[in-house]
PDB file of C-alpha atoms and ligand atoms in Angstrom:
ATOM      1  CA  MET A   1     122.088 121.365 119.825  1.00 56.00           C
ATOM      2  CA  PRO A   2     120.981 118.922 117.091  1.00 60.00           C
ATOM      3  CA  GLN A   3     121.153 120.320 113.586  1.00 90.00           C
ATOM      4  CA  TYR A   4     119.065 119.238 110.628  1.00 98.00           C
ATOM      5  CA  THR A   5     120.908 118.857 107.331  1.00 97.00           C
ATOM      6  CA  LEU A   6     119.763 118.641 103.715  1.00 97.00           C
ATOM      7  CA  PRO A   7     120.333 115.087 102.448  1.00 98.00           C
ATOM      8  CA  ASP A   8     121.739 114.578  98.946  1.00 97.00           C
ATOM      9  CA  LEU A   9     119.264 113.311  96.379  1.00 97.00           C
ATOM     10  CA  PRO A  10     119.798 109.575  95.786  1.00 97.00           C
ATOM     11  CA  TYR A  11     119.878 110.269  91.980  1.00 98.00           C
ATOM     12  CA  ASP A  12     120.700 113.052  89.492  1.00 98.00           C
ATOM     13  CA  PHE A  13     118.295 115.938  88.942  1.00 98.00           C
ATOM     14  CA  GLY A  14     117.368 114.573  85.489  1.00 98.00           C
ATOM     15  CA  ALA A  15     116.982 110.955  86.628  1.00 98.00           C
ATOM     16  CA  LEU A  16     113.194 111.030  86.979  1.00 98.00           C
ATOM     17  CA  GLU A  17     112.503 112.572  83.560  1.00 98.00           C
ATOM     18  CA  PRO A  18     110.162 112.701  81.758  1.00 98.00           C
ATOM     19  CA  HIS A  19     107.923 112.189  84.807  1.00 98.00           C
ATOM     20  CA  VAL A  20     109.561 114.886  86.948  1.00 98.00           C
ATOM     21  CA  SER A  21     111.697 117.454  85.132  1.00 98.00           C
ATOM     22  CA  ALA A  22     115.283 118.224  86.161  1.00 98.00           C
ATOM     23  CA  ALA A  23     114.358 121.894  86.622  1.00 98.00           C
ATOM     24  CA  ILE A  24     111.644 120.995  89.134  1.00 98.00           C
ATOM     25  CA  LEU A  25     113.832 118.554  91.033  1.00 98.00           C
ATOM     26  CA  GLU A  26     116.750 120.994  91.316  1.00 98.00           C
ATOM     27  CA  LEU A  27     114.530 123.791  92.612  1.00 98.00           C
ATOM     28  CA  HIS A  28     112.403 121.519  94.796  1.00 98.00           C
ATOM     29  CA  HIS A  29     115.395 119.941  96.532  1.00 98.00           C
ATOM     30  CA  GLY A  30     117.876 122.823  96.570  1.00 98.00           C
ATOM     31  CA  LYS A  31     115.487 125.652  97.431  1.00 98.00           C
ATOM     32  CA  HIS A  32     112.210 124.358  98.871  1.00 98.00           C
ATOM     33  CA  HIS A  33     113.472 121.390 100.888  1.00 98.00           C
ATOM     34  CA  LYS A  34     116.509 123.405 102.011  1.00 98.00           C
ATOM     35  CA  ALA A  35     114.208 126.161 103.290  1.00 98.00           C
ATOM     36  CA  TYR A  36     112.530 123.674 105.663  1.00 98.00           C
ATOM     37  CA  VAL A  37     115.902 122.421 106.918  1.00 98.00           C
ATOM     38  CA  ASP A  38     117.087 125.983 107.525  1.00 97.00           C
ATOM     39  CA  GLY A  39     113.723 126.880 109.066  1.00 98.00           C
ATOM     40  CA  ALA A  40     113.849 123.957 111.499  1.00 98.00           C
ATOM     41  CA  ASN A  41     117.361 124.884 112.642  1.00 97.00           C
ATOM     42  CA  LYS A  42     116.420 128.525 113.047  1.00 97.00           C
ATOM     43  CA  VAL A  43     113.338 127.716 115.139  1.00 97.00           C
ATOM     44  CA  LEU A  44     115.394 125.451 117.397  1.00 96.00           C
ATOM     45  CA  GLU A  45     117.773 128.376 118.003  1.00 96.00           C
ATOM     46  CA  GLN A  46     114.840 130.676 118.708  1.00 96.00           C
ATOM     47  CA  LEU A  47     113.324 128.179 121.151  1.00 96.00           C
ATOM     48  CA  ASP A  48     116.696 127.900 122.854  1.00 95.00           C
ATOM     49  CA  ALA A  49     116.863 131.689 123.209  1.00 95.00           C
ATOM     50  CA  ALA A  50     113.259 131.849 124.459  1.00 95.00           C
ATOM     51  CA  ARG A  51     113.970 129.157 127.052  1.00 94.00           C
ATOM     52  CA  ARG A  52     117.120 130.892 128.280  1.00 94.00           C
ATOM     53  CA  GLY A  53     115.364 134.262 128.376  1.00 93.00           C
ATOM     54  CA  ASN A  54     112.318 132.793 130.094  1.00 89.00           C
ATOM     55  CA  ASP A  55     110.285 134.200 127.193  1.00 88.00           C
ATOM     56  CA  ALA A  56     107.028 132.272 127.460  1.00 87.00           C
ATOM     57  CA  VAL A  57     105.172 134.590 125.069  1.00 90.00           C
ATOM     58  CA  HIS A  58     106.842 133.379 121.889  1.00 93.00           C
ATOM     59  CA  VAL A  59     106.987 129.660 122.610  1.00 95.00           C
ATOM     60  CA  GLY A  60     103.520 128.885 121.200  1.00 94.00           C
ATOM     61  CA  ALA A  61     104.212 130.525 117.836  1.00 95.00           C
ATOM     62  CA  LEU A  62     107.640 128.892 117.648  1.00 97.00           C
ATOM     63  CA  GLU A  63     106.163 125.443 118.308  1.00 97.00           C
ATOM     64  CA  ARG A  64     103.808 125.870 115.348  1.00 97.00           C
ATOM     65  CA  MET A  65     106.754 126.845 113.137  1.00 97.00           C
ATOM     66  CA  LEU A  66     108.781 123.917 114.443  1.00 98.00           C
ATOM     67  CA  ALA A  67     106.024 121.436 113.542  1.00 98.00           C
ATOM     68  CA  PHE A  68     105.793 122.950 110.040  1.00 98.00           C
ATOM     69  CA  HIS A  69     109.505 122.979 109.236  1.00 98.00           C
ATOM     70  CA  VAL A  70     110.453 119.644 110.814  1.00 98.00           C
ATOM     71  CA  SER A  71     107.488 117.938 109.122  1.00 98.00           C
ATOM     72  CA  GLY A  72     108.462 119.550 105.792  1.00 98.00           C
ATOM     73  CA  HIS A  73     112.009 118.240 106.178  1.00 98.00           C
ATOM     74  CA  VAL A  74     110.869 114.730 107.178  1.00 98.00           C
ATOM     75  CA  LEU A  75     108.366 114.426 104.324  1.00 98.00           C
ATOM     76  CA  HIS A  76     110.722 115.703 101.613  1.00 98.00           C
ATOM     77  CA  SER A  77     113.511 113.368 102.808  1.00 98.00           C
ATOM     78  CA  LEU A  78     111.014 110.497 102.540  1.00 98.00           C
ATOM     79  CA  PHE A  79     109.650 111.641  99.158  1.00 98.00           C
ATOM     80  CA  TRP A  80     113.106 111.528  97.476  1.00 98.00           C
ATOM     81  CA  GLU A  81     113.714 108.003  98.748  1.00 98.00           C
ATOM     82  CA  ASN A  82     110.230 106.859  97.708  1.00 98.00           C
ATOM     83  CA  LEU A  83     111.104 107.653  94.085  1.00 98.00           C
ATOM     84  CA  SER A  84     113.601 106.011  91.747  1.00 98.00           C
ATOM     85  CA  PRO A  85     114.428 106.103  88.024  1.00 98.00           C
ATOM     86  CA  LYS A  86     114.113 102.301  88.216  1.00 97.00           C
ATOM     87  CA  GLY A  87     110.745 102.511  89.977  1.00 98.00           C
ATOM     88  CA  GLY A  88     107.186 101.938  88.835  1.00 98.00           C
ATOM     89  CA  GLY A  89     105.135  98.796  88.435  1.00 97.00           C
ATOM     90  CA  GLU A  90     103.344  97.298  91.400  1.00 98.00           C
ATOM     91  CA  PRO A  91     104.305  96.193  94.907  1.00 98.00           C
ATOM     92  CA  THR A  92     104.841  92.512  95.670  1.00 98.00           C
ATOM     93  CA  GLY A  93     105.045  90.225  98.713  1.00 98.00           C
ATOM     94  CA  GLU A  94     103.868  91.320 102.150  1.00 97.00           C
ATOM     95  CA  LEU A  95     103.306  94.924 101.072  1.00 98.00           C
ATOM     96  CA  LEU A  96     100.962  93.811  98.296  1.00 98.00           C
ATOM     97  CA  GLN A  97      99.174  91.494 100.750  1.00 98.00           C
ATOM     98  CA  GLY A  98      98.766  94.366 103.224  1.00 98.00           C
ATOM     99  CA  ILE A  99      97.362  96.620 100.499  1.00 98.00           C
ATOM    100  CA  GLN A 100      94.932  93.907  99.428  1.00 98.00           C
ATOM    101  CA  ARG A 101      93.838  93.324 103.042  1.00 98.00           C
ATOM    102  CA  ASP A 102      93.221  97.004 103.831  1.00 98.00           C
ATOM    103  CA  PHE A 103      92.168  98.433 100.444  1.00 98.00           C
ATOM    104  CA  GLY A 104      90.740  95.463  98.534  1.00 98.00           C
ATOM    105  CA  ASP A 105      93.245  95.518  95.683  1.00 98.00           C
ATOM    106  CA  PHE A 106      96.175  97.544  94.352  1.00 98.00           C
ATOM    107  CA  ARG A 107      94.066  99.321  91.764  1.00 98.00           C
ATOM    108  CA  GLY A 108      91.636 100.575  94.389  1.00 98.00           C
ATOM    109  CA  PHE A 109      94.488 101.709  96.647  1.00 98.00           C
ATOM    110  CA  ARG A 110      96.223 103.518  93.800  1.00 98.00           C
ATOM    111  CA  GLN A 111      93.017 105.305  92.873  1.00 98.00           C
ATOM    112  CA  GLN A 112      92.372 106.294  96.498  1.00 98.00           C
ATOM    113  CA  LEU A 113      95.868 107.759  96.997  1.00 98.00           C
ATOM    114  CA  THR A 114      95.714 109.605  93.660  1.00 98.00           C
ATOM    115  CA  GLN A 115      92.340 111.041  94.652  1.00 97.00           C
ATOM    116  CA  ALA A 116      93.642 112.054  98.076  1.00 98.00           C
ATOM    117  CA  ALA A 117      96.494 113.920  96.361  1.00 98.00           C
ATOM    118  CA  SER A 118      94.346 115.488  93.640  1.00 97.00           C
ATOM    119  CA  THR A 119      91.639 116.839  95.955  1.00 97.00           C
ATOM    120  CA  ILE A 120      93.836 118.676  98.468  1.00 96.00           C
ATOM    121  CA  MET A 121      92.615 122.232  98.830  1.00 95.00           C
ATOM    122  CA  GLY A 122      95.737 124.351  99.051  1.00 95.00           C
ATOM    123  CA  SER A 123      99.030 122.722  99.975  1.00 98.00           C
ATOM    124  CA  GLY A 124      99.588 119.233 101.300  1.00 98.00           C
ATOM    125  CA  TRP A 125     100.594 115.634 100.789  1.00 98.00           C
ATOM    126  CA  ALA A 126      98.917 112.298 100.126  1.00 98.00           C
ATOM    127  CA  MET A 127     100.313 109.525 102.305  1.00 98.00           C
ATOM    128  CA  LEU A 128     100.247 105.763 102.718  1.00 98.00           C
ATOM    129  CA  ALA A 129     100.929 105.066 106.386  1.00 98.00           C
ATOM    130  CA  TRP A 130     101.123 102.142 108.793  1.00 98.00           C
ATOM    131  CA  GLU A 131      98.824 102.830 111.761  1.00 98.00           C
ATOM    132  CA  PRO A 132     100.088 100.710 114.673  1.00 97.00           C
ATOM    133  CA  VAL A 133      97.059 100.852 117.008  1.00 96.00           C
ATOM    134  CA  GLY A 134      94.670  99.391 114.452  1.00 97.00           C
ATOM    135  CA  ALA A 135      97.571  97.466 112.896  1.00 97.00           C
ATOM    136  CA  ARG A 136      96.547  98.517 109.407  1.00 98.00           C
ATOM    137  CA  LEU A 137      97.474 100.631 106.426  1.00 98.00           C
ATOM    138  CA  LEU A 138      95.758 103.992 105.948  1.00 98.00           C
ATOM    139  CA  THR A 139      95.815 106.686 103.310  1.00 98.00           C
ATOM    140  CA  LEU A 140      95.944 110.208 104.726  1.00 98.00           C
ATOM    141  CA  GLN A 141      95.505 113.635 103.182  1.00 98.00           C
ATOM    142  CA  VAL A 142      97.989 115.813 105.041  1.00 98.00           C
ATOM    143  CA  HIS A 143      97.481 119.573 104.960  1.00 98.00           C
ATOM    144  CA  ASP A 144     100.570 121.781 104.745  1.00 98.00           C
ATOM    145  CA  HIS A 145     103.153 119.338 106.134  1.00 98.00           C
ATOM    146  CA  GLN A 146     101.706 118.555 109.536  1.00 97.00           C
ATOM    147  CA  SER A 147      97.910 118.845 109.773  1.00 96.00           C
ATOM    148  CA  SER A 148      95.288 116.086 109.394  1.00 95.00           C
ATOM    149  CA  THR A 149      97.815 113.377 110.173  1.00 95.00           C
ATOM    150  CA  ALA A 150      97.079 110.408 112.445  1.00 97.00           C
ATOM    151  CA  GLN A 151      99.392 110.536 115.463  1.00 97.00           C
ATOM    152  CA  GLY A 152     101.830 107.661 115.586  1.00 96.00           C
ATOM    153  CA  ALA A 153     101.135 106.517 112.039  1.00 98.00           C
ATOM    154  CA  VAL A 154     104.370 105.768 110.165  1.00 98.00           C
ATOM    155  CA  PRO A 155     104.579 107.279 106.671  1.00 98.00           C
ATOM    156  CA  LEU A 156     105.568 104.733 104.037  1.00 98.00           C
ATOM    157  CA  LEU A 157     104.865 106.495 100.716  1.00 98.00           C
ATOM    158  CA  VAL A 158     104.186 110.201 100.178  1.00 98.00           C
ATOM    159  CA  PHE A 159     103.180 112.314  97.179  1.00 98.00           C
ATOM    160  CA  ASP A 160     103.988 116.021  97.384  1.00 98.00           C
ATOM    161  CA  ALA A 161     100.911 117.998  96.326  1.00 98.00           C
ATOM    162  CA  TRP A 162     102.305 121.493  96.841  1.00 98.00           C
ATOM    163  CA  GLU A 163     102.288 123.599  93.665  1.00 97.00           C
ATOM    164  CA  HIS A 164     106.081 123.849  93.785  1.00 97.00           C
ATOM    165  CA  ALA A 165     106.202 120.062  93.180  1.00 98.00           C
ATOM    166  CA  TYR A 166     104.622 120.199  89.707  1.00 98.00           C
ATOM    167  CA  TYR A 167     103.709 123.655  88.464  1.00 97.00           C
ATOM    168  CA  LEU A 168     106.781 124.319  86.257  1.00 97.00           C
ATOM    169  CA  GLN A 169     106.027 121.169  84.268  1.00 98.00           C
ATOM    170  CA  TYR A 170     102.339 120.337  84.690  1.00 98.00           C
ATOM    171  CA  ARG A 171     100.858 123.802  85.321  1.00 97.00           C
ATOM    172  CA  ASN A 172      97.228 123.428  86.450  1.00 95.00           C
ATOM    173  CA  GLU A 173      97.050 119.714  85.552  1.00 95.00           C
ATOM    174  CA  LYS A 174      98.163 118.299  88.882  1.00 95.00           C
ATOM    175  CA  ALA A 175      96.329 114.986  88.422  1.00 95.00           C
ATOM    176  CA  LYS A 176      98.735 114.269  85.516  1.00 97.00           C
ATOM    177  CA  PHE A 177     101.664 114.784  87.875  1.00 98.00           C
ATOM    178  CA  PHE A 178     100.327 112.228  90.341  1.00 98.00           C
ATOM    179  CA  GLU A 179      99.637 109.733  87.543  1.00 97.00           C
ATOM    180  CA  ALA A 180     103.240 110.238  86.362  1.00 98.00           C
ATOM    181  CA  LEU A 181     104.624 109.662  89.874  1.00 98.00           C
ATOM    182  CA  TRP A 182     103.351 106.068  89.839  1.00 98.00           C
ATOM    183  CA  ASN A 183     105.950 105.401  87.093  1.00 98.00           C
ATOM    184  CA  VAL A 184     108.812 106.183  89.477  1.00 98.00           C
ATOM    185  CA  VAL A 185     107.618 104.818  92.841  1.00 98.00           C
ATOM    186  CA  ASN A 186     110.418 102.818  94.473  1.00 98.00           C
ATOM    187  CA  TRP A 187     108.408  99.861  95.779  1.00 98.00           C
ATOM    188  CA  GLY A 188     111.512  98.302  97.307  1.00 98.00           C
ATOM    189  CA  ASP A 189     111.891 101.360  99.555  1.00 98.00           C
ATOM    190  CA  VAL A 190     108.181 101.343 100.489  1.00 98.00           C
ATOM    191  CA  ALA A 191     108.310  97.610 101.275  1.00 98.00           C
ATOM    192  CA  GLN A 192     111.372  98.072 103.522  1.00 98.00           C
ATOM    193  CA  ARG A 193     109.591 100.808 105.431  1.00 98.00           C
ATOM    194  CA  TYR A 194     106.525  98.579 105.808  1.00 98.00           C
ATOM    195  CA  THR A 195     108.659  95.778 107.237  1.00 97.00           C
ATOM    196  CA  ARG A 196     110.447  98.116 109.669  1.00 97.00           C
ATOM    197  CA  ALA A 197     107.204  99.782 110.811  1.00 97.00           C
ATOM    198  CA  ARG A 198     105.523  96.584 111.961  1.00 95.00           C
ATOM    199  CA  PRO A 199     106.384  94.609 115.076  1.00 84.00           C
ATOM    200  CA  SER A 200     108.103  91.373 114.051  1.00 72.00           C
ATOM    201  CA  GLY A 201     105.758  88.558 113.172  1.00 51.00           C
ATOM    202  CA  ARG A 202     102.835  90.861 112.515  1.00 53.00           C
ATOM    203  CA  HIS A 203     101.178  90.888 109.120  1.00 53.00           C
TER     204      HIS A 203
HETATM  205 MN1  LIG B   1     107.717 120.007  98.298  1.00 70.18          MN
END
């Protein structure tokens, strides 16, 4: 049976300070992200047991938990790689051209993603995604980890808008957290994902 594992952070806990505190990063990665990894593995075991026991009753509830935990694991793994102590600034090249084509300009895109993150009611994520059917970039406001997504869209850049992502440092001022995140966005990582998401030759 496949097992999910907690990836190491690509930098030290204090590497994103002052924008994200070491205390937040240690707790966020070691406790919160780990809980989704453990949750995904546990649900897989429970689905295995339900399948073997021909227990149809519990499958529906387990599928909802599976979507939650796997999506939490996927998004946190992406979030760590989207950030870097050497990040910040603005995208360049094809990614910048794509942003200009689908959002007008970088400033407008940045404002839209910040607004998507800041206006989530409850827990969720703001996301820049490549949507392959329309062959365009979209911003999405994901609820929890898995709701209000667009099926098939490939996440390129995500901002965690759960309280656990900012509350120790920013308290009720979550918009300040999202503004700070722009200082550590790893545009090289986002650009690589953009290149990989698109069929070759497509701009
Ligand atoms: Mn989180």
